[in-house]
PDB file of C-alpha atoms in Angstrom:
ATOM      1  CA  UNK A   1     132.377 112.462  96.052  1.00 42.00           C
ATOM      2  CA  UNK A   2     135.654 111.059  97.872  1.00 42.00           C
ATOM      3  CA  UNK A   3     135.736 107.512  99.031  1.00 46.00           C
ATOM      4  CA  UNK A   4     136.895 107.572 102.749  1.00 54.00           C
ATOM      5  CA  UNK A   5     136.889 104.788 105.582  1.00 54.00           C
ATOM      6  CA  UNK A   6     136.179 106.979 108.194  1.00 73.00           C
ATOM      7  CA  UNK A   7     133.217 108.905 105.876  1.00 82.00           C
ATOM      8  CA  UNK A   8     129.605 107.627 105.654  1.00 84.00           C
ATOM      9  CA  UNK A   9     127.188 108.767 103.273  1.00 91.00           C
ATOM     10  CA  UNK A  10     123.550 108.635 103.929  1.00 92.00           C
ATOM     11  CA  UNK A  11     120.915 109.526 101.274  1.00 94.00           C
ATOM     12  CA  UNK A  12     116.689 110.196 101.260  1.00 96.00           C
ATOM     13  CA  UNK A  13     114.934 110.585  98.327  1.00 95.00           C
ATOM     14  CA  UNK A  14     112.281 113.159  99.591  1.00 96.00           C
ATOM     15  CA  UNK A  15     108.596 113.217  97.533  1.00 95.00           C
ATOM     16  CA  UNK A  16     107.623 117.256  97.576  1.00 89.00           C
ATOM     17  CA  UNK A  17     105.984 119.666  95.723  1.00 79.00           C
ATOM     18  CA  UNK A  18     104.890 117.183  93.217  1.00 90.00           C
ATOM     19  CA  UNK A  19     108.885 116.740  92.754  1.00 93.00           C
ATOM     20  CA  UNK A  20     111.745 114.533  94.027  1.00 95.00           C
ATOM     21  CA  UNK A  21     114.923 115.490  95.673  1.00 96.00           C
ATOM     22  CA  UNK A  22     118.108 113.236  96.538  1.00 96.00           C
ATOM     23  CA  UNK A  23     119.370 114.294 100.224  1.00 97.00           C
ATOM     24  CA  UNK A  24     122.524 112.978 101.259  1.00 96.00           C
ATOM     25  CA  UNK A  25     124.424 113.983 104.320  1.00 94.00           C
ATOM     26  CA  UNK A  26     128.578 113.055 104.533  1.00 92.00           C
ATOM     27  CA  UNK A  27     130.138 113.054 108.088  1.00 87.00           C
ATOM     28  CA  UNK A  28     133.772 111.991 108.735  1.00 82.00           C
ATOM     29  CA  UNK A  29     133.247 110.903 111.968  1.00 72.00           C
ATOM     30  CA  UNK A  30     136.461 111.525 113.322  1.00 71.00           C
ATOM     31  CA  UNK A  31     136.408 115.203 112.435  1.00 74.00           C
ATOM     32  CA  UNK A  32     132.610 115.262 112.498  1.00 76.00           C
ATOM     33  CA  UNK A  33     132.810 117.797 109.571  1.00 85.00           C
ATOM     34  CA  UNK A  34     129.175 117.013 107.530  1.00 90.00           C
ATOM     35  CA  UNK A  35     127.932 118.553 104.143  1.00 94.00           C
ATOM     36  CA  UNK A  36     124.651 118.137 102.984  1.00 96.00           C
ATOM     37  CA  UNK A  37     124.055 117.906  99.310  1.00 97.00           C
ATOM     38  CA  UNK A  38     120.513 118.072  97.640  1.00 97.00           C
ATOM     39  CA  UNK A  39     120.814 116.678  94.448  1.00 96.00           C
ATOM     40  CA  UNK A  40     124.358 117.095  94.397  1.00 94.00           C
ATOM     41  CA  UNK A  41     124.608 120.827  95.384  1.00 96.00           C
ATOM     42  CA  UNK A  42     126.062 121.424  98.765  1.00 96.00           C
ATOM     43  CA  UNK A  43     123.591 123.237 100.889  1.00 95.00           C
ATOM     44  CA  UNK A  44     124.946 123.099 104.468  1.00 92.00           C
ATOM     45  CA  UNK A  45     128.826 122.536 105.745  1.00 90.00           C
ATOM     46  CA  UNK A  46     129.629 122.181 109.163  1.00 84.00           C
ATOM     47  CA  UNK A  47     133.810 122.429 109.417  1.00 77.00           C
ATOM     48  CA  UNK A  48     135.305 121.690 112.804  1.00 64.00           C
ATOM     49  CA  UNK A  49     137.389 123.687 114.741  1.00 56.00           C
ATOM     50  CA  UNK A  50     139.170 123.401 117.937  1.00 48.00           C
ATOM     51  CA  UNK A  51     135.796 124.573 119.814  1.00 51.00           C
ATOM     52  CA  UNK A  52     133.638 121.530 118.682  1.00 50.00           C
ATOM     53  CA  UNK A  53     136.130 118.956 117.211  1.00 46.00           C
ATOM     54  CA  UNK A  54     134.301 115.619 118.161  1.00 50.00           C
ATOM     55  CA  UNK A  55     131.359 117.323 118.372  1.00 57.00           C
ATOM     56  CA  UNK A  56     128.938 117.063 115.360  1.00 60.00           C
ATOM     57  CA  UNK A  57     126.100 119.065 116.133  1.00 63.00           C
ATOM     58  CA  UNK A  58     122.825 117.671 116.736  1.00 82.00           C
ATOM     59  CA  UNK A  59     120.525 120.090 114.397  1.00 88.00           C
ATOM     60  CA  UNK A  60     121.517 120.799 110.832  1.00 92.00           C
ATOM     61  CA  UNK A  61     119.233 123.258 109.260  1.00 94.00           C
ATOM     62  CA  UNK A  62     118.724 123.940 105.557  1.00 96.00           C
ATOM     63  CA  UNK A  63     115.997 125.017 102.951  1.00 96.00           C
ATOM     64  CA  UNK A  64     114.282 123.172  99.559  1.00 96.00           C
ATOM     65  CA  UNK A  65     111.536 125.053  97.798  1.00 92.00           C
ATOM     66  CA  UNK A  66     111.361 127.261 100.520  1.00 93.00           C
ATOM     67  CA  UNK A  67     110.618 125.035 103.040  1.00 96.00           C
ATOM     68  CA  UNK A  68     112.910 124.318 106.256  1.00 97.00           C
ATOM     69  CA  UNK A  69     114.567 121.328 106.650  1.00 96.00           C
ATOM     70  CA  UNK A  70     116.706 119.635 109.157  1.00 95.00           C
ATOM     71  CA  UNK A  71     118.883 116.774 109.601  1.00 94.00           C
ATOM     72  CA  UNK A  72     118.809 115.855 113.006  1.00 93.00           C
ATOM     73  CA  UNK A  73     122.210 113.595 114.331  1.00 89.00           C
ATOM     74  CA  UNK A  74     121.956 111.810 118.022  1.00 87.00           C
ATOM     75  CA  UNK A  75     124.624 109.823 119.778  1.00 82.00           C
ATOM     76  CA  UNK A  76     122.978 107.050 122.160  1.00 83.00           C
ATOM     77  CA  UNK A  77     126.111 105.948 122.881  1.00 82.00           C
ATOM     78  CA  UNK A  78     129.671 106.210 122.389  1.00 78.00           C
ATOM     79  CA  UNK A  79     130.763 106.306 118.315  1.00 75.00           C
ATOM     80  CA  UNK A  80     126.779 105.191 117.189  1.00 83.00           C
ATOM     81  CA  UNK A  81     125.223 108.025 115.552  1.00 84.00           C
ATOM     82  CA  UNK A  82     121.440 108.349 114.898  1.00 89.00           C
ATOM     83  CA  UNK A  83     120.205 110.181 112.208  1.00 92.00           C
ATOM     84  CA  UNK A  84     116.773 111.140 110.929  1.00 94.00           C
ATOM     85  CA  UNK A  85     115.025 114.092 108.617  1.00 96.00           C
ATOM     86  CA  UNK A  86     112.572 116.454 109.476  1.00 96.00           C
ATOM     87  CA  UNK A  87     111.022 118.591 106.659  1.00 97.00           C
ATOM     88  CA  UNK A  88     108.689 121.748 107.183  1.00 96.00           C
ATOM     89  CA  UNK A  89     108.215 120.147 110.590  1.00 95.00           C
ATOM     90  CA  UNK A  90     107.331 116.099 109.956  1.00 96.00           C
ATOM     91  CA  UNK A  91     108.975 113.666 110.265  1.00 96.00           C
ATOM     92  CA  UNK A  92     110.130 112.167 107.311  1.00 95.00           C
ATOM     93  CA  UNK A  93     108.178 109.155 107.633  1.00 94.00           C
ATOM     94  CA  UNK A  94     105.086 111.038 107.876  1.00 95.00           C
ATOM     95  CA  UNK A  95     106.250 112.733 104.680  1.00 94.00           C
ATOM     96  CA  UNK A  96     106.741 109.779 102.991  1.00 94.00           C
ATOM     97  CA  UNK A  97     103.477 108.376 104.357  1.00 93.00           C
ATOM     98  CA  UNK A  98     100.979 111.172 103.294  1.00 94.00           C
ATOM     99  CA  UNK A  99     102.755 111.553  99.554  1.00 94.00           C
ATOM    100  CA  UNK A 100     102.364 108.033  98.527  1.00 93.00           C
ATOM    101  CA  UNK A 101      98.623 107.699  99.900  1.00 92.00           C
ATOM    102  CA  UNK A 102      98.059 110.879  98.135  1.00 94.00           C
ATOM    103  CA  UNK A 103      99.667 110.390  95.227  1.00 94.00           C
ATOM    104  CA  UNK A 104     101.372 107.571  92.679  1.00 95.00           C
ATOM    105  CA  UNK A 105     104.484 107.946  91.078  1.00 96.00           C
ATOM    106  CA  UNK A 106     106.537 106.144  88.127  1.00 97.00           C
ATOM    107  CA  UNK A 107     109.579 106.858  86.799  1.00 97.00           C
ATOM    108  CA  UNK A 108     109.580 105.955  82.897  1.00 96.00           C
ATOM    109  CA  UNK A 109     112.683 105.480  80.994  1.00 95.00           C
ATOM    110  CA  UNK A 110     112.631 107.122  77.357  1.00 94.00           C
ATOM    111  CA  UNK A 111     114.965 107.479  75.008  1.00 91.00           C
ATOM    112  CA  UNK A 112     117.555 107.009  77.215  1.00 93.00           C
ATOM    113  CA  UNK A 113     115.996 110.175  79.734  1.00 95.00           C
ATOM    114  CA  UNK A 114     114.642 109.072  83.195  1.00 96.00           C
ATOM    115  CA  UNK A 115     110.737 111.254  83.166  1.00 97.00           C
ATOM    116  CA  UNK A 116     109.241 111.768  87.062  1.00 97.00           C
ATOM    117  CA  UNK A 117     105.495 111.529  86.201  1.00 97.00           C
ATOM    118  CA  UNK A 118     102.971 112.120  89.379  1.00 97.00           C
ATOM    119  CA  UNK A 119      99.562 111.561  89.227  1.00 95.00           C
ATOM    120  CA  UNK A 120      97.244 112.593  92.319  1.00 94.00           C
ATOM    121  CA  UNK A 121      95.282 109.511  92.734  1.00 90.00           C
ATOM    122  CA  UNK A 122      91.617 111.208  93.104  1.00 87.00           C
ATOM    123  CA  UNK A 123      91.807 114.431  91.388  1.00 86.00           C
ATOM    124  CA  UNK A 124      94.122 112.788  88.710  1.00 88.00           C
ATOM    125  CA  UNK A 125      96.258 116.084  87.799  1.00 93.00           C
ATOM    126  CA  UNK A 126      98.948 115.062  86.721  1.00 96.00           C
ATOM    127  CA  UNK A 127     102.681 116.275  86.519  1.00 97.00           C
ATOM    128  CA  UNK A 128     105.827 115.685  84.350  1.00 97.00           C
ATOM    129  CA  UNK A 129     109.171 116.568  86.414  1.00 96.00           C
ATOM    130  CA  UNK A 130     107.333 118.863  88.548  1.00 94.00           C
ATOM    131  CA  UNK A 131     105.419 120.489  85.700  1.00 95.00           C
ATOM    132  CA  UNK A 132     101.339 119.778  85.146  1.00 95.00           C
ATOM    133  CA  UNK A 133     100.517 118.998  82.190  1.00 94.00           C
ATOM    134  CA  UNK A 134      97.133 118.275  79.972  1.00 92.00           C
ATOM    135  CA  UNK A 135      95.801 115.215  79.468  1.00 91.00           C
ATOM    136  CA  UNK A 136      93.050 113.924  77.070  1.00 91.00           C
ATOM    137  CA  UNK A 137      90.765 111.391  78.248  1.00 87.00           C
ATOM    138  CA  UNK A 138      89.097 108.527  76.870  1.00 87.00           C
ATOM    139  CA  UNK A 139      86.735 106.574  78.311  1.00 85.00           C
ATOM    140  CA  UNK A 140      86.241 102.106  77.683  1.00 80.00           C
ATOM    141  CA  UNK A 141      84.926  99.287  78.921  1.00 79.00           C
ATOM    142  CA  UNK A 142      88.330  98.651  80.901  1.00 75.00           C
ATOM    143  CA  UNK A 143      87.898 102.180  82.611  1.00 82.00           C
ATOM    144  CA  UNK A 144      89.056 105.776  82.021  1.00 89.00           C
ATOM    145  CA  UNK A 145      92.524 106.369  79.994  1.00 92.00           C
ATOM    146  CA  UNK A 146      94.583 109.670  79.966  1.00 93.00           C
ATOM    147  CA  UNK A 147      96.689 110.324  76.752  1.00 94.00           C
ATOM    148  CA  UNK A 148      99.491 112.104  76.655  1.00 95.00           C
ATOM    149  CA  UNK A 149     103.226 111.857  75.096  1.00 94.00           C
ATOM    150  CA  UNK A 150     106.624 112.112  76.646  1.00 94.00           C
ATOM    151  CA  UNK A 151     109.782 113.140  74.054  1.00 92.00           C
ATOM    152  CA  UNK A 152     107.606 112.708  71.464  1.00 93.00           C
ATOM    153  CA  UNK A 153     106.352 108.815  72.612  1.00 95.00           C
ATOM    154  CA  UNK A 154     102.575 107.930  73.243  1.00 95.00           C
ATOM    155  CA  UNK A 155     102.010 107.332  77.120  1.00 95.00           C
ATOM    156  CA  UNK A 156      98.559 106.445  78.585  1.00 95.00           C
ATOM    157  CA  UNK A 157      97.158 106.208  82.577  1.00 95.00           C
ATOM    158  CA  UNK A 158      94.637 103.371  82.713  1.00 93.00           C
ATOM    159  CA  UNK A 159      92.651 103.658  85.751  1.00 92.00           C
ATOM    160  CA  UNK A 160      90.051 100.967  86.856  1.00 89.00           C
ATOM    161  CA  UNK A 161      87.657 100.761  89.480  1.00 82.00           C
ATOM    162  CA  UNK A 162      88.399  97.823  91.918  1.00 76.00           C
ATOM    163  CA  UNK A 163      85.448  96.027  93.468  1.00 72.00           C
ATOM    164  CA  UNK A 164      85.956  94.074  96.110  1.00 61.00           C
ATOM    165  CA  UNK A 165      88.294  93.843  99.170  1.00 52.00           C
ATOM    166  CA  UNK A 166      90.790  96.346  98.319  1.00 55.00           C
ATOM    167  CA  UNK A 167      87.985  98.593  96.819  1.00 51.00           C
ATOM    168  CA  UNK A 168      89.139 101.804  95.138  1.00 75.00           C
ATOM    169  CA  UNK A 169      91.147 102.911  92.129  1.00 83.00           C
ATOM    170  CA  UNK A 170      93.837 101.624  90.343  1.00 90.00           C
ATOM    171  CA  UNK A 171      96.313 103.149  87.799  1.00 93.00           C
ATOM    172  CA  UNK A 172      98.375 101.733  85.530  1.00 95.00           C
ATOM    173  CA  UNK A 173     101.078 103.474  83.201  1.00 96.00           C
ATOM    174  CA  UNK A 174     102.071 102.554  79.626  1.00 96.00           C
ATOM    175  CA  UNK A 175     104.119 103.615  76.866  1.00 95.00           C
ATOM    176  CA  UNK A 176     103.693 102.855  73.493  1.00 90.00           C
ATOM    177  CA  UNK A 177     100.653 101.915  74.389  1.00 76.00           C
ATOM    178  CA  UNK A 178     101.326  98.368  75.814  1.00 85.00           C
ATOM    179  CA  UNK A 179     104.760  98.474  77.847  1.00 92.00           C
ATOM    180  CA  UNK A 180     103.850  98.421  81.521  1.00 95.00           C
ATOM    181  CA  UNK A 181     105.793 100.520  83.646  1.00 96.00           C
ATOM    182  CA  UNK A 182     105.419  99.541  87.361  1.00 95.00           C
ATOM    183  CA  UNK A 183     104.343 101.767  90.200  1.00 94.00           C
ATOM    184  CA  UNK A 184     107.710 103.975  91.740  1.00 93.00           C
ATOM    185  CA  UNK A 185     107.845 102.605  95.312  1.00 86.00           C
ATOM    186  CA  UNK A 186     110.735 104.410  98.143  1.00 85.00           C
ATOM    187  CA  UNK A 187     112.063 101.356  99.947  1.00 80.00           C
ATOM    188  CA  UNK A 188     114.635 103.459 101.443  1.00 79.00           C
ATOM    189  CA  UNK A 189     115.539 103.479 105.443  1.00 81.00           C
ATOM    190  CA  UNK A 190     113.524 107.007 107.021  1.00 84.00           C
ATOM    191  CA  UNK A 191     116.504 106.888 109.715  1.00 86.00           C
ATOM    192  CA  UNK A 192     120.028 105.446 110.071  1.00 86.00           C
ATOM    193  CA  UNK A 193     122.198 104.192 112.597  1.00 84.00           C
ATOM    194  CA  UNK A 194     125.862 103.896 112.048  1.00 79.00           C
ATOM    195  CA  UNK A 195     127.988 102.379 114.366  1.00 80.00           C
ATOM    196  CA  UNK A 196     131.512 103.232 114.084  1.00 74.00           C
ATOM    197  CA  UNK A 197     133.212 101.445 116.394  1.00 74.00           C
ATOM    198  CA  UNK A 198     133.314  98.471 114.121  1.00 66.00           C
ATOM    199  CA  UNK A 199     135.222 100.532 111.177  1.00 59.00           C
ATOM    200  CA  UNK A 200     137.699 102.113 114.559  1.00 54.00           C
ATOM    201  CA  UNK A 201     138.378  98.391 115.091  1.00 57.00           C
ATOM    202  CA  UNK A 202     139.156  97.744 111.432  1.00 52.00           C
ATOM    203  CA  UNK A 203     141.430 100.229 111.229  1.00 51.00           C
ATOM    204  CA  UNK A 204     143.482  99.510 114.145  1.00 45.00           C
ATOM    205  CA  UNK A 205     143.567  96.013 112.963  1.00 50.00           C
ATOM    206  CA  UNK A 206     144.767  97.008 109.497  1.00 50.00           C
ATOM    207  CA  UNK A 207     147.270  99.646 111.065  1.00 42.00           C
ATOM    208  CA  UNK A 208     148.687  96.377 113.203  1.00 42.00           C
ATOM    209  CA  UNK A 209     148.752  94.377 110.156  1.00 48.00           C
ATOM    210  CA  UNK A 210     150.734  96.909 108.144  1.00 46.00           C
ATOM    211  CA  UNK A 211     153.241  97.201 111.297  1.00 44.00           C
ATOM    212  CA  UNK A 212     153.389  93.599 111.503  1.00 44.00           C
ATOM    213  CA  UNK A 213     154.745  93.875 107.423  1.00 50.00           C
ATOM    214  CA  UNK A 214     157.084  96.814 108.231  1.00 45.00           C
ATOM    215  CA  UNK A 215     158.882  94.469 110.619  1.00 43.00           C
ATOM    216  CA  UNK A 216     159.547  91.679 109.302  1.00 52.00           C
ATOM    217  CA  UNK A 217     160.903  93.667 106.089  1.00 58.00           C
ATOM    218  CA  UNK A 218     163.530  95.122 108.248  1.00 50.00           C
ATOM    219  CA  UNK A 219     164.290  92.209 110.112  1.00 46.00           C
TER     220      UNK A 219
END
């Protein structure tokens, strides 16, 4: 993806379907020309033309698994642009919000292959990149394990009861047994505000500064 001064990249990393997909949006903000990628395969391009040059536009519709998504760009005020994500109708926030109280996620490193592994925190079914799989359960005095083997490698999903103030259940993920892997948590912004004024005014500095070097080579 090219490398431009006057291009900003944005990304989410949206929790659906028991799957996760990498959004990013690119707008040159001069031109105001925007692609959307969804893990990395352009989905929506908006081009300019002489009809809406400086214009981006304000709803930018696309589809994963079906369901309808939008990016949604606002300019409070000259050159700061506001953008947010609304899928199948939420907000992305509330998106975020309901996955992660419904479910818990971790994302396990195996011979060299990143796994996503989802587990729906009550029901405890359980899915592997988007596929469910079986699980065999065992039952000890810490609390209910589920067995079940990535690439070959022993995994387990200890879950305890927790007594107490923050009563409820807790699961924890190993492989091989004894190698903790923590709990996936999204600590990425839900919208983003770019202000690019501040990269206009860099760039007439720098065009000064270059015309400051032209002269005084030809004087």
């Amino acid at each position: 993806m090219p490398v431009n001064p006057e291009t900003f990249i944005i990304s989410w990393i949206l929790p659906i379907n028991n799957k996760q997909y990498k959004i990013q949006l690119e707008q040159a903000f001069v031109t105001n020309e925007i692609h959307i990628r969804v893990d990395e395969k352009e989905v929506y391009e908006h081009l300019c033309d002489v009809t809406n040059y400086f214009r981006p536009p304000d709803r930018n519709y696309f589809k994963i698994d079906g369901i309808q998504c939008c990016v949604i760009i606002e300019e409070p005020s000259f050159g700061v642009y506001k953008h947010s994500l609304v899928v199948g109708g939420k907000a992305f926030r509330e998106i975020k919000e309901e996955h992660y109280t419904k479910y818990d996620t971790w994302k396990p490193v195996i011979s060299g292959k990143e796994y996503l592994v989802v587990m729906e925190k009550h029901a405890m079914n359980t899915w592997v990149d988007g596929n469910q799989i079986d699980l065999s359960r065992q039952f000890t005095d810490h609390g209910t394990v589920a067995i079940f083997h990535l690439n070959g490698t022993p995994c387990k999903i200890l879950t305890e009861c927790i007594i107490g103030g923050a009563s409820g259940m807790k699961h924890s993920f190993f492989v091989n047994n004894n190698t903790e892997v923590s709990l996936f948590e999204d600590s990425g912004e839900v919208e983003f505000t770019m202000d690019t004024n501040t990269v206009i005014e860099g760039r007439k500095k720098e065009t000064k500064n270059n015309w400051k070097k032209i002269w005084k080579r030809n004087r």
